[in-house]
Structure formats: structure tokens, C-alpha cells
PDB file of C-alpha atoms and ligand atoms in Angstrom:
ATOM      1  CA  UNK I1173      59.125  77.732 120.700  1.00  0.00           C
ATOM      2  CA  UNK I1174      57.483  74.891 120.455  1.00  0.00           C
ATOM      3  CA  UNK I1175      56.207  75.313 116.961  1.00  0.00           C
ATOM      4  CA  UNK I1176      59.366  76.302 115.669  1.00  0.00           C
ATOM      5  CA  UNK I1177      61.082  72.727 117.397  1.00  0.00           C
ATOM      6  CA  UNK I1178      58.012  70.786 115.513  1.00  0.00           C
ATOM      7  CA  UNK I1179      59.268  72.700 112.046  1.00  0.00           C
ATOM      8  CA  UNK I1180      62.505  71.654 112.980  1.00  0.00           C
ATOM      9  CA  UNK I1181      62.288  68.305 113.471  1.00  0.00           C
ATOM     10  CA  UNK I1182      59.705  67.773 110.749  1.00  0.00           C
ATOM     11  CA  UNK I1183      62.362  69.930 108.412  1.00  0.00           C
ATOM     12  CA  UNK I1184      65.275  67.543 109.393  1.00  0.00           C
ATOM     13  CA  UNK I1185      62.808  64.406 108.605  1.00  0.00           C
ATOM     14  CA  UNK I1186      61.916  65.634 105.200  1.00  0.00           C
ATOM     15  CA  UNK I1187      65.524  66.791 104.198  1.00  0.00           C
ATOM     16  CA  UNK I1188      64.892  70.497 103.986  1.00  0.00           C
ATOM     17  CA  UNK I1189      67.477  71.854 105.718  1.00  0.00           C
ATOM     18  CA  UNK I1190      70.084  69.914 103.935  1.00  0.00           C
ATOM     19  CA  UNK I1191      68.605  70.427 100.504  1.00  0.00           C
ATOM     20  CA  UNK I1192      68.363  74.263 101.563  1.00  0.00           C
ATOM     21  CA  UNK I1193      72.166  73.949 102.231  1.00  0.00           C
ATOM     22  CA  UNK I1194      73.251  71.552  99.291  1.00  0.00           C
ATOM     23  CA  UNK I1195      71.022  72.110  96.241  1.00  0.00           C
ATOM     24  CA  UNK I1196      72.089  68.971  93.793  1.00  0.00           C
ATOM     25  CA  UNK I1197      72.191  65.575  93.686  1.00  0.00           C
ATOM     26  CA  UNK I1198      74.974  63.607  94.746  1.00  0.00           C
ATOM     27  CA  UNK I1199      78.105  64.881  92.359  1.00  0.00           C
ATOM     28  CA  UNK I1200      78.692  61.777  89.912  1.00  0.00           C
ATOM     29  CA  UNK I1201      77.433  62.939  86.889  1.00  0.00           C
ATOM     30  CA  UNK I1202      78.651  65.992  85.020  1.00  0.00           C
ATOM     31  CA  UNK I1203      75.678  67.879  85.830  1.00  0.00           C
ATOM     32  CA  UNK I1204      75.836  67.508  89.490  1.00  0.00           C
ATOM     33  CA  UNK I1205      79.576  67.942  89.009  1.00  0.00           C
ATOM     34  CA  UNK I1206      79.125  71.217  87.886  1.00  0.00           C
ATOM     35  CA  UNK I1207      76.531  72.096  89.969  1.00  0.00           C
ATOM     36  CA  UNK I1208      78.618  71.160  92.836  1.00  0.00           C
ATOM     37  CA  UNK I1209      80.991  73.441  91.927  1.00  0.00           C
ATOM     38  CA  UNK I1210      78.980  76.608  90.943  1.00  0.00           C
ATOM     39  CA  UNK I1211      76.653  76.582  93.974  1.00  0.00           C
ATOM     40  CA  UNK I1212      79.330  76.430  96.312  1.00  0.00           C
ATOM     41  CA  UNK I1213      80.556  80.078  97.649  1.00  0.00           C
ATOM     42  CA  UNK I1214      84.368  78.486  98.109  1.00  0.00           C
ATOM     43  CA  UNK I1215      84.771  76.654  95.058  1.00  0.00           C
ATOM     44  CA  UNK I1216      83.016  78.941  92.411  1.00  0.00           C
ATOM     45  CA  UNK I1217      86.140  81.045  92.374  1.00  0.00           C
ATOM     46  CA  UNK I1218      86.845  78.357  90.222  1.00  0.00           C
ATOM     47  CA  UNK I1219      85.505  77.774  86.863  1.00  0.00           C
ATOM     48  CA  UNK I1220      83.357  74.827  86.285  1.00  0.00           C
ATOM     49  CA  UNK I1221      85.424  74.156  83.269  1.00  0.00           C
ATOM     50  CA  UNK I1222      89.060  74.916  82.445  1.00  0.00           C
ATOM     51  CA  UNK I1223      90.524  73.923  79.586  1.00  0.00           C
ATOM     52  CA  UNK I1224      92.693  71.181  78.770  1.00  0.00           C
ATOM     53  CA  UNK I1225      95.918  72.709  78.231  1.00  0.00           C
ATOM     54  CA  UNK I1226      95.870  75.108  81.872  1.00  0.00           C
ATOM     55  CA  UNK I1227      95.632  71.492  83.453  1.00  0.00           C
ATOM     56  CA  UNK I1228      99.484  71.028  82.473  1.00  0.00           C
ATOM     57  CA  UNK I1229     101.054  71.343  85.965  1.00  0.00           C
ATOM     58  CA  UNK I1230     104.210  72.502  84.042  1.00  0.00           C
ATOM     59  CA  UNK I1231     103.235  75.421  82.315  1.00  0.00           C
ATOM     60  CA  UNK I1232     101.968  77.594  85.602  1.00  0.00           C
ATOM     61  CA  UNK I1233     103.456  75.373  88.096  1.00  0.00           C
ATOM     62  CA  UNK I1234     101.097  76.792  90.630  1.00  0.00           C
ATOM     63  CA  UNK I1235     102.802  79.471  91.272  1.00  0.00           C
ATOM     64  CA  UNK I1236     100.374  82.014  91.437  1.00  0.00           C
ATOM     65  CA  UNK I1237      97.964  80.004  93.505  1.00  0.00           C
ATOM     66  CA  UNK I1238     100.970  78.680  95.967  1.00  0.00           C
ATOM     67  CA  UNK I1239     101.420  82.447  96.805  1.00  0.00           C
ATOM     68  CA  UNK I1240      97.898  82.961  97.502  1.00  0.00           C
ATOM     69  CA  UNK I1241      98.298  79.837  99.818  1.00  0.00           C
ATOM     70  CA  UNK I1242     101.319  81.397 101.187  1.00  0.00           C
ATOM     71  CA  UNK I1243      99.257  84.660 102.165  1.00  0.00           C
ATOM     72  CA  UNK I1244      96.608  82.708 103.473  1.00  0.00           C
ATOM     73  CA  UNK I1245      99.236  81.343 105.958  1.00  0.00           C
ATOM     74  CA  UNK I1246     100.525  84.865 106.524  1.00  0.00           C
ATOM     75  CA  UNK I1247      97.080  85.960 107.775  1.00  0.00           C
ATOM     76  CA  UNK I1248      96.403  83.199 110.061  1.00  0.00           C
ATOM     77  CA  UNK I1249      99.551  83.134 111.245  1.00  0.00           C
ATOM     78  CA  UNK I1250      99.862  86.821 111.767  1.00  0.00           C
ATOM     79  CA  UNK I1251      96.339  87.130 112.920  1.00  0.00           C
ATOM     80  CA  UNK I1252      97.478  84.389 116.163  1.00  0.00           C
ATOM     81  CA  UNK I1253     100.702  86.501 116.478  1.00  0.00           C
ATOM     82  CA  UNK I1254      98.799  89.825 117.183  1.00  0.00           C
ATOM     83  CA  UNK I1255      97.598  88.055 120.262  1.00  0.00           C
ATOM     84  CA  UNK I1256     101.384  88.079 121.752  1.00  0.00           C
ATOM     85  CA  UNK I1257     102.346  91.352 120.134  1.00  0.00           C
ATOM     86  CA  UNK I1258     102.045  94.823 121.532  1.00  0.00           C
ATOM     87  CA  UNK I1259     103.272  97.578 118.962  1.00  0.00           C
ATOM     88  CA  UNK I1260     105.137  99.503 121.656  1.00  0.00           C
ATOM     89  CA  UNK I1261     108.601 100.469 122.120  1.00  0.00           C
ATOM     90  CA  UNK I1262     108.984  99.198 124.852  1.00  0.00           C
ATOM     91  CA  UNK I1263     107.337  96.255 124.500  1.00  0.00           C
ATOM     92  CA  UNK I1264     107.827  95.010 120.846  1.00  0.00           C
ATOM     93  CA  UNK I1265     111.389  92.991 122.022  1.00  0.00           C
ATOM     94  CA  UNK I1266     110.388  91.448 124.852  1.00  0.00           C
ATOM     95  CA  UNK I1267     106.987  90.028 122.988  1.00  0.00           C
ATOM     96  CA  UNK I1268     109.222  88.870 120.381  1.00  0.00           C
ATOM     97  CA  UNK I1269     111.751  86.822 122.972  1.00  0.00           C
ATOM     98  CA  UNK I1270     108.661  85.795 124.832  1.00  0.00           C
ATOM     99  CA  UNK I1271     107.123  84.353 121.992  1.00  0.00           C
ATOM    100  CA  UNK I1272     110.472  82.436 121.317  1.00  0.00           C
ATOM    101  CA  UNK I1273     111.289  81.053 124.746  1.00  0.00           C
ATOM    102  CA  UNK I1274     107.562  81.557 126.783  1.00  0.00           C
ATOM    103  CA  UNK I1275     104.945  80.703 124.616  1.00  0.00           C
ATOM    104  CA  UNK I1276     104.003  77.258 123.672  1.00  0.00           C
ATOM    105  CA  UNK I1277     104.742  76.650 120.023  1.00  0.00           C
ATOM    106  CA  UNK I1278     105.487  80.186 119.667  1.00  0.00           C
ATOM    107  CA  UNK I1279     108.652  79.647 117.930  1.00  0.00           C
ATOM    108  CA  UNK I1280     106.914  77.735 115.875  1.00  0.00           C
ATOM    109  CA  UNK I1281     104.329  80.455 114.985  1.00  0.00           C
ATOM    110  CA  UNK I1282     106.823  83.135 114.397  1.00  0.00           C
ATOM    111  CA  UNK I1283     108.818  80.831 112.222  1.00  0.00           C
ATOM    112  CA  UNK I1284     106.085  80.199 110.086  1.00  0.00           C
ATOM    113  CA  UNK I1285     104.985  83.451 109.527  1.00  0.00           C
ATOM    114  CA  UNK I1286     108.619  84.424 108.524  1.00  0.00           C
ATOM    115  CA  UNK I1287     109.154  81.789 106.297  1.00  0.00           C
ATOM    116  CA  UNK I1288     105.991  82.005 104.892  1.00  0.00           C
ATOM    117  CA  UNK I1289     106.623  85.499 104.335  1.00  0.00           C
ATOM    118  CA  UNK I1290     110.316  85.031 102.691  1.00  0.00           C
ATOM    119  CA  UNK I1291     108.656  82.451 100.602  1.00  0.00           C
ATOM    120  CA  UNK I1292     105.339  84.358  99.479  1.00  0.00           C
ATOM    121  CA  UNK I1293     108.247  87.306  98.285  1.00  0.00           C
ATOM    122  CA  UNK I1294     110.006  84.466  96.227  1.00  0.00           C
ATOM    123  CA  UNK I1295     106.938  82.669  94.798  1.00  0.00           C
ATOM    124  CA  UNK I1296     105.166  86.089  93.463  1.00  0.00           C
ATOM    125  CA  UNK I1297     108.487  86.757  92.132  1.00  0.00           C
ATOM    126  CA  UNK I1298     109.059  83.385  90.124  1.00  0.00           C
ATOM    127  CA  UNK I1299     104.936  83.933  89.154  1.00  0.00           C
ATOM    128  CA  UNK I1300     105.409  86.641  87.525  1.00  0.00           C
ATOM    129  CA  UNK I1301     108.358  85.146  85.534  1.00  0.00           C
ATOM    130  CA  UNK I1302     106.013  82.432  84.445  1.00  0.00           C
ATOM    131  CA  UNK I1303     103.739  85.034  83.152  1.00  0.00           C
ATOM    132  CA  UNK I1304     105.827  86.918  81.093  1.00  0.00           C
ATOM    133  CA  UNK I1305     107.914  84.078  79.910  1.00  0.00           C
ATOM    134  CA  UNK I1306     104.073  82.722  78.527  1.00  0.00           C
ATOM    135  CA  UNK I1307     103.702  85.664  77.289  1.00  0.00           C
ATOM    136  CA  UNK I1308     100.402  86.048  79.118  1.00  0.00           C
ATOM    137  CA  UNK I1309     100.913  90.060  79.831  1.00  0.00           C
ATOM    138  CA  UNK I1310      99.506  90.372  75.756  1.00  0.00           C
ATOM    139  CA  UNK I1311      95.825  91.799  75.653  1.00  0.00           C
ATOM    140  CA  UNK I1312      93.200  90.911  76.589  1.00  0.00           C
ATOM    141  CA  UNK I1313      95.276  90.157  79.824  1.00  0.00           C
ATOM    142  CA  UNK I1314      97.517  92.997  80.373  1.00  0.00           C
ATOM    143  CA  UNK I1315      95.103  94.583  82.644  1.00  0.00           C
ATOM    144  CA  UNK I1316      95.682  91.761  84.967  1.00  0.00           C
ATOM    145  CA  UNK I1317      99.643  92.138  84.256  1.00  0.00           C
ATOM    146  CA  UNK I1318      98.578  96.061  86.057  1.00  0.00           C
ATOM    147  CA  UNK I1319      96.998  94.359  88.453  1.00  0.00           C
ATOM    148  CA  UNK I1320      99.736  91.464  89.400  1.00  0.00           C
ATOM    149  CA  UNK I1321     102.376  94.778  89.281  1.00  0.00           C
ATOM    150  CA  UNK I1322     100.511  96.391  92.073  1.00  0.00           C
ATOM    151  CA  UNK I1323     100.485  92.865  94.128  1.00  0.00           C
ATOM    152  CA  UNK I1324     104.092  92.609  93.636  1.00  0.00           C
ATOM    153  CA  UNK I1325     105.010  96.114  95.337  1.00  0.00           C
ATOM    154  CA  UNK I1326     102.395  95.509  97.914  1.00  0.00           C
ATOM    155  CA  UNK I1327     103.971  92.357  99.073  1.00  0.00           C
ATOM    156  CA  UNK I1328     107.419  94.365  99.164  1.00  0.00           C
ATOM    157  CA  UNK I1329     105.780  96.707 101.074  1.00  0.00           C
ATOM    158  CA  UNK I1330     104.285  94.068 103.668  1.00  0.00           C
ATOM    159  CA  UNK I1331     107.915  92.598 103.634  1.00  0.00           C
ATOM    160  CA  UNK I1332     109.274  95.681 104.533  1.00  0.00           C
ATOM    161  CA  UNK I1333     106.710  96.947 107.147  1.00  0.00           C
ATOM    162  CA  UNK I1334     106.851  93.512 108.883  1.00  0.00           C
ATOM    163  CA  UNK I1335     110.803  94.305 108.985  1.00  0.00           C
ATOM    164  CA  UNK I1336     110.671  96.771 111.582  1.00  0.00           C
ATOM    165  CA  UNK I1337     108.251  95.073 114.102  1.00  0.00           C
ATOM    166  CA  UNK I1338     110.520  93.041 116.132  1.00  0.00           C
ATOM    167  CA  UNK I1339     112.243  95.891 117.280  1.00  0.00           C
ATOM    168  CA  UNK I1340     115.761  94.398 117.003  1.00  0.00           C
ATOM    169  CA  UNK I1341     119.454  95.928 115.809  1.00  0.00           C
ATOM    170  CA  UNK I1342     118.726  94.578 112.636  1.00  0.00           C
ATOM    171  CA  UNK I1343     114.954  95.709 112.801  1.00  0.00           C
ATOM    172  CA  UNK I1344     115.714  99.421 113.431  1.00  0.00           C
ATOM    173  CA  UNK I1345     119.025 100.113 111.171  1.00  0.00           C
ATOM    174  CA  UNK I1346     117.148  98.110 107.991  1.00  0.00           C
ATOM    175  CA  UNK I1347     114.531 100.853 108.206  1.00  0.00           C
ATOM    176  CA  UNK I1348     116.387 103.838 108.864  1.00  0.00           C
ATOM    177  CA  UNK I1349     118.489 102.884 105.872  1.00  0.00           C
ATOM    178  CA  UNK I1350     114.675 101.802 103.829  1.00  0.00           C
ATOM    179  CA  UNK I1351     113.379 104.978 105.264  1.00  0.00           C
ATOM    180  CA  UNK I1352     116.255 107.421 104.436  1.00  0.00           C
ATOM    181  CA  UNK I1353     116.539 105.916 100.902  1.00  0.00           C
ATOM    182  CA  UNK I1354     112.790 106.683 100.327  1.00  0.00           C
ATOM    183  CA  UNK I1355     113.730 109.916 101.515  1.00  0.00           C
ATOM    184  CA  UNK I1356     115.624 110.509  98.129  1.00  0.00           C
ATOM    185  CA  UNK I1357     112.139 110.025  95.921  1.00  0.00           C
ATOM    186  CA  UNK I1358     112.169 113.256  93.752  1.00  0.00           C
ATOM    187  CA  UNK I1359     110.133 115.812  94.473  1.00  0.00           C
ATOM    188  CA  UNK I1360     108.316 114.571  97.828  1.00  0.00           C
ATOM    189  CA  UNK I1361     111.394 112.143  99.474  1.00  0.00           C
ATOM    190  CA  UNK I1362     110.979 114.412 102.407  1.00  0.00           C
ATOM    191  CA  UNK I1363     107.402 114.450 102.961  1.00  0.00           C
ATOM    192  CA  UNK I1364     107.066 110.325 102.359  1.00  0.00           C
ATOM    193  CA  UNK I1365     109.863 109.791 104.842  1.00  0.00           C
ATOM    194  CA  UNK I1366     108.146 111.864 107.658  1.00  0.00           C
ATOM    195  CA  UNK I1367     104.975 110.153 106.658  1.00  0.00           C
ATOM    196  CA  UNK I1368     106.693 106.774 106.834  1.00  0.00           C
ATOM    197  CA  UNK I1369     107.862 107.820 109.918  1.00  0.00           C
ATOM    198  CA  UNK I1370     105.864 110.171 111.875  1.00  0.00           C
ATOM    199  CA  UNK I1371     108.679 112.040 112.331  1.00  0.00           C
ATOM    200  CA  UNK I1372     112.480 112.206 111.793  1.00  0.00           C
ATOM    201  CA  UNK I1373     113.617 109.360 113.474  1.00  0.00           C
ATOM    202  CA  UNK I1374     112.652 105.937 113.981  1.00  0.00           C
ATOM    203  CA  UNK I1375     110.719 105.784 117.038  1.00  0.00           C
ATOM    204  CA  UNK I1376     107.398 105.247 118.396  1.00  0.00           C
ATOM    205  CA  UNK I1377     105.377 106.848 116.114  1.00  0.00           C
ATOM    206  CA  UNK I1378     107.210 104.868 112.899  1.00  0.00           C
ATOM    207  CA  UNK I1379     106.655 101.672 115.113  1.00  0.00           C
ATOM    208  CA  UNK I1380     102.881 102.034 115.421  1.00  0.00           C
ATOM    209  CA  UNK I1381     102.661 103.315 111.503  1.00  0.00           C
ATOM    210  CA  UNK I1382     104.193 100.424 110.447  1.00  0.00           C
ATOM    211  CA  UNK I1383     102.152  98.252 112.385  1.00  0.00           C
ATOM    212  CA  UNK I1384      98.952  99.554 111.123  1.00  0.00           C
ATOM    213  CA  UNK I1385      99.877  99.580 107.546  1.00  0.00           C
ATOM    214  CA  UNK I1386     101.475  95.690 108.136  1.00  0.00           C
ATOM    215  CA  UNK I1387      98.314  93.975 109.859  1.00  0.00           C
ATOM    216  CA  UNK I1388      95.340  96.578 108.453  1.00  0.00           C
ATOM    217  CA  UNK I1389      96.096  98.655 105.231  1.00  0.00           C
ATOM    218  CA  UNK I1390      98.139  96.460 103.267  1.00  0.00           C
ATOM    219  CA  UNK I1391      96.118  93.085 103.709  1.00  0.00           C
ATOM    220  CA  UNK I1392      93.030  95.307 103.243  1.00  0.00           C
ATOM    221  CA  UNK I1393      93.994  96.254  99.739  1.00  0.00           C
ATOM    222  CA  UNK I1394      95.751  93.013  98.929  1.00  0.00           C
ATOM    223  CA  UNK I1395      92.984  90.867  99.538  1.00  0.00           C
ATOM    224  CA  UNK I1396      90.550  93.305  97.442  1.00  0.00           C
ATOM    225  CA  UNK I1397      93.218  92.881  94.664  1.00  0.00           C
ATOM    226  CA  UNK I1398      93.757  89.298  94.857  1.00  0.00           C
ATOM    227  CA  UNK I1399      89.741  89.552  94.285  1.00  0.00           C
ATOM    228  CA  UNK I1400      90.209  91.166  91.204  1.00  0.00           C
ATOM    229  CA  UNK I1401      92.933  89.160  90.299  1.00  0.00           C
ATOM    230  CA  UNK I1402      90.795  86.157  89.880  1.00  0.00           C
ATOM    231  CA  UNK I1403      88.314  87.846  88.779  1.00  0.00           C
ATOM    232  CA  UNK I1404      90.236  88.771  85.552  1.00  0.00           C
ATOM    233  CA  UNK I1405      91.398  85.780  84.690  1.00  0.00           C
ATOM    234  CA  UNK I1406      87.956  84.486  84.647  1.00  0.00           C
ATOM    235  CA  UNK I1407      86.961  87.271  82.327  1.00  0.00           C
ATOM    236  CA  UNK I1408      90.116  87.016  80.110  1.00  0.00           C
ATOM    237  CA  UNK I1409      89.210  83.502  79.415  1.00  0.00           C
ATOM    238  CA  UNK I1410      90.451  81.555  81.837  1.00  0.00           C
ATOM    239  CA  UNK I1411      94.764  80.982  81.387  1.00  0.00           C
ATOM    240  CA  UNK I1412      96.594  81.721  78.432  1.00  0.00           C
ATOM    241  CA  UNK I1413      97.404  79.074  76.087  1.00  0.00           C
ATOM    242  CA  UNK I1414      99.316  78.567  73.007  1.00  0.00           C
ATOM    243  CA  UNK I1415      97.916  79.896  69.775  1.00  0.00           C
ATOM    244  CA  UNK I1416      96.990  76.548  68.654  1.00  0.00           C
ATOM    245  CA  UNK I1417      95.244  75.570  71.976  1.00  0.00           C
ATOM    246  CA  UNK I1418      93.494  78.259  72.306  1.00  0.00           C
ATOM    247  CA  UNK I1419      90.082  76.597  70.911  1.00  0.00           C
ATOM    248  CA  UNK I1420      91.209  73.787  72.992  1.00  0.00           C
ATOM    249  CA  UNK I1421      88.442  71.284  73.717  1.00  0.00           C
ATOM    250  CA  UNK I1422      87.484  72.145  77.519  1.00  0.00           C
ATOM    251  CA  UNK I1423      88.154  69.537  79.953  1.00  0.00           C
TER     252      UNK I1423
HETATM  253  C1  HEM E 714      99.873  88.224  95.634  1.00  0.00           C
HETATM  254  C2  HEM E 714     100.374  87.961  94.464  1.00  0.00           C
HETATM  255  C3  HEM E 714      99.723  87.151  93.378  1.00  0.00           C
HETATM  256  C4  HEM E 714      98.808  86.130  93.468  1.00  0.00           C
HETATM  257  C5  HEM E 714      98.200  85.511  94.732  1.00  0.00           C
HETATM  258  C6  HEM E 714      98.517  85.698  92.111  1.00  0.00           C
HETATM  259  C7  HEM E 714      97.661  84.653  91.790  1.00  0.00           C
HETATM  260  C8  HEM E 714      97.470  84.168  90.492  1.00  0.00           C
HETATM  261  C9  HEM E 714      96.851  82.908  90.139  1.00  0.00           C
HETATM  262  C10 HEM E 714      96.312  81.880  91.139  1.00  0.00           C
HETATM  263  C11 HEM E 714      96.839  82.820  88.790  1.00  0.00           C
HETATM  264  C12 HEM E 714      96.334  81.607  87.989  1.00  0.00           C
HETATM  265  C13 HEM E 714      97.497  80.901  87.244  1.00  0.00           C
HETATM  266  C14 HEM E 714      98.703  80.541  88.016  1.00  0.00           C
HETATM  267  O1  HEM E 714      98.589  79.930  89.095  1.00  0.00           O
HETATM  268  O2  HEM E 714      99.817  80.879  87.558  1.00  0.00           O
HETATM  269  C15 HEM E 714      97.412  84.053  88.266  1.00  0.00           C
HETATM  270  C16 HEM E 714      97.528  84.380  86.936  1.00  0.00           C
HETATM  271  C17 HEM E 714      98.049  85.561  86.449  1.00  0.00           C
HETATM  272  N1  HEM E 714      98.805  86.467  87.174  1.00  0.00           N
HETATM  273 FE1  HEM E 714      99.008  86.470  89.176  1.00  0.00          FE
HETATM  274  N2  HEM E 714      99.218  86.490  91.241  1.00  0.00           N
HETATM  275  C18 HEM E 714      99.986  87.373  91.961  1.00  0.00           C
HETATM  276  C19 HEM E 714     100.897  88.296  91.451  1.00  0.00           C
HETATM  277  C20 HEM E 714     101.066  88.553  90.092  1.00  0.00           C
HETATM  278  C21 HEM E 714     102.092  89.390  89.530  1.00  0.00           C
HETATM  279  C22 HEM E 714     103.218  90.029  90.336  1.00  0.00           C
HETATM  280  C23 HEM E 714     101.867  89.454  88.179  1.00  0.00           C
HETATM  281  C24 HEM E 714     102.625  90.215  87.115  1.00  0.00           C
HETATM  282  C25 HEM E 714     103.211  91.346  87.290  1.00  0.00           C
HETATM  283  C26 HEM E 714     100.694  88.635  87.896  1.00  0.00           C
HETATM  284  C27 HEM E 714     100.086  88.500  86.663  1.00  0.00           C
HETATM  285  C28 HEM E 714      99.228  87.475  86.324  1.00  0.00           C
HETATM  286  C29 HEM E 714      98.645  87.250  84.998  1.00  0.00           C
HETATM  287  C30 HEM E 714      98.832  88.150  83.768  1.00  0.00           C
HETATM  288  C31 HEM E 714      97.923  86.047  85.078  1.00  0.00           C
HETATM  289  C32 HEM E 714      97.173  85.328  83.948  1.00  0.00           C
HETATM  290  C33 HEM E 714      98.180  84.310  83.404  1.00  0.00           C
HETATM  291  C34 HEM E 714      97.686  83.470  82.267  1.00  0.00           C
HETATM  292  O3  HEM E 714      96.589  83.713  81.771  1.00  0.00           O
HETATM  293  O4  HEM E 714      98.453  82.559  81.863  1.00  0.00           O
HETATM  294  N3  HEM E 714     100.261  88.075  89.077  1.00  0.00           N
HETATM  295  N4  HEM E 714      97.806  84.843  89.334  1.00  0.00           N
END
């Protein structure tokens, strides 16, 4: 113990620890710049270099990274809601007015997820817009188009699972009329209503389906995507630019 205090307070006194932690100099040159950036787990996701043309705020208009912000809310703000919430029947309603009228700031919590939630729907929408009014669903990035397709139906889905939680009027008719219309799917409408459901009706079982596929499954797969979303553009080059700018000198 006492060894191991000595190393420490000789390795604070020499610097090791922090030059374990942060491994260049201090970043005002372009090399520590750079190395500031790619040695850092958080900002790596980003490329060291973009180039100069994806640096015009007008032709993404950070769209696709204000929904990732807006899911970033969702989770934090959903993750603090699951500590009011109980998925039960006869429960779900009264968590929901306690959380409005009993709970400090809960009002405020529950509004944000909403809105955030409204807003993430909108934003995705008006991203991918962006992307195929640039055009940017042409090879070598229409694999990422796939990919952005599949985020777009999983935040419908999350929309729509979220729906039924509260428990309200509004909660419980919305999904028997979602549920009944996915019940018209060709060939197996049946068998994904029942397994939307976990039965015939909405009930219990629907309740605590939805719940599990809301705050486990969906975010699961979305975040894994979202993953490979970035990862993609990284290996497509970085953004799409105009023909002429696309030998652009990086900035
Ligand atoms: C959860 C949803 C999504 C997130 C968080 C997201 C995030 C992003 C981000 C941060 C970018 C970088 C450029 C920008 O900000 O516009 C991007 C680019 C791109 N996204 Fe998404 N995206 C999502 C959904 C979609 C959808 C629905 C599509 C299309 C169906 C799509 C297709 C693309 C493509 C093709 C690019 C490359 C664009 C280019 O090179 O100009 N994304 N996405």
C-alpha cells in the first residue's frame, strides 16, 4: 500500500499519469491539433480533416447530427423517466399524472422527452430530404441511404411504441387502430398483430411488449446503426460534394 502511494505520488510529480491520459502536446499546432482529435475516444468519430465544402452550414444544415442530438436527449431523458414509470396497467396512468403534478420537474422531464421525440421524427425526416435533394444516395453512398432507411422506420417505430405507454384514451384507441391496421399486412397481418400484441386486444401483455421494444430493442439496434451510420460516411469519403469540389483542398 505503501509502495503503490510512493508510485503515486512520484507518478503525479513526473506527469505520468496525465501524459498516460493525454498523449500530445498542448493542441496549437496542426500536429497536436490532429493528434488531439484522433487520440480522443469522443472526438475521433470525427475526422481529423473534412473538407472545405462539408463546412458550408447550408448544404447539411446539421440535420443529421441535430437528430442524433435529439436521440441523445431521448435516452437520457427516457432513461430518468423509467425511474417514475411502472409498465403496468394499472399503474402506467397514475405514474404519468404523478410525474405531472408530484414529481419535481417532472413535467418538465416528460415534456422534454415528448418534444424531443416529435422533433427527432421531424428532423430525420427533413435529413433525409437533404440527402436526396444532394443527391448523396448515388454510389459509393447508397449503402448508407439502406442504412438511413432502416433508421427512419425505427424511429417510427419508437414513436409509435412510446404512443401507447401513458395509458391514456388517446394512448389505447391510437394503437388499436396502429395495431389493427398492421393487422392487414399480407400474408402474416394476423400473426404480427398478435405478436404486437400478445394477444387480441390491447391489454397487459401489449403494454409490457411495447415497453420492452420502446426502452430495450429499439435503442439497442438504433444505436448499433447510428454506429454504422458514421462509420460509412467516413468510409464513403467523408460528405458528398459537388462534382467540382470533390478534389476540394481539405480544410
Ligand atoms: C436516426 C437517424 C439518423 C441520424 C442520427 C443520421 C445522422 C447523420 C449525420 C450526422 C450525417 C452527416 C451529415 C449531416 O449532418 O447531414 C448523415 C449523413 C447521411 N445520412 Fe443520415 N442520419 C439519420 C437518418 C438517415 C436517413 C433516414 C437517411 C436516408 C434515408 C440517411 C442517409 C444519409 C446519407 C446517405 C448520408 C451521407 C450524406 C452525404 O454524404 O452528403 N440518414 N447522417
Amino acid at each position: 500500500m505503501k509502495r503503490t502511494l510512493a508510485w503515486l505520488r512520484d507518478a503525479i510529480v513526473s506527469n505520468r499519469v496525465w501524459r498516460s491520459i493525454v498523449r500530445h502536446g498542448y493542441p496549437d499546432t496542426p500536429l497536436d491539433q490532429s493528434l488531439a482529435v484522433f487520440s480522443n475516444f469522443f472526438l475521433h468519430v470525427h475526422p481529423v480533416k473534412v473538407h472545405r465544402h462539408s463546412l458550408r452550414a447550408s448544404y447539411t444544415f446539421g440535420l443529421g447530427l441535430m437528430a442524433f442530438y435529439l436521440f441523445l436527449v431521448l435516452v437520457v431523458t427516457g432513461t430518468l423517466l423509467m425511474f417514475y414509470y411502472v409498465p403496468s396497467v394499472e399503474r402506467a396512468y397514475a405514474d404519468m399524472k404523478d410525474l405531472e403534478f408530484v414529481v419535481s420537474f417532472g413535467i418538465v422531464l416528460r415534456n422534454l422527452h415528448r418534444w424531443a421525440a416529435h422533433g427527432m421524427v421531424a428532423v430525420v425526416f427533413l435529413h433525409m430530404c437533404r440527402v436526396f435533394y444532394t443527391g448523396s444516395y448515388k454510389p459509393p453512398r447508397d449503402f448508407n441511404w439502406v442504412i438511413g432507411v432502416v433508421l427512419l422506420v425505427l424511429t417510427f417505430l419508437l414513436s409509435f411504441t412510446g404512443y401507447l405507454l401513458p395509458w391514456d384514451q388517446l394512448a389505447f384507441w391510437a394503437i388499436t387502430v396502429g395495431t389493427s391496421i398492421a393487422g392487414y399486412t399480407p400474408l402474416m397481418g394476423q400473426r404480427l398483430r398478435s405478436f404486437l400484441l400478445g394477444g387480441n386486444q390491447v391489454g397487459q401483455n401489449a403494454l409490457l411488449r411495447f415497453y420492452v421494444l420502446h426502452v430495450m430493442l429499439l435503442p439497442l439496434v438504433m444505436t448499433v446503426l447510428i454506429g454504422v451510420h458514421f462509420w460509412r460516411i467516413r468510409k464513403d469519403g467523408g460528405l458528398s460534394r459537388p462534382e467540382g469540389e470533390e478534389h476540394a483542398r481539405a480544410a
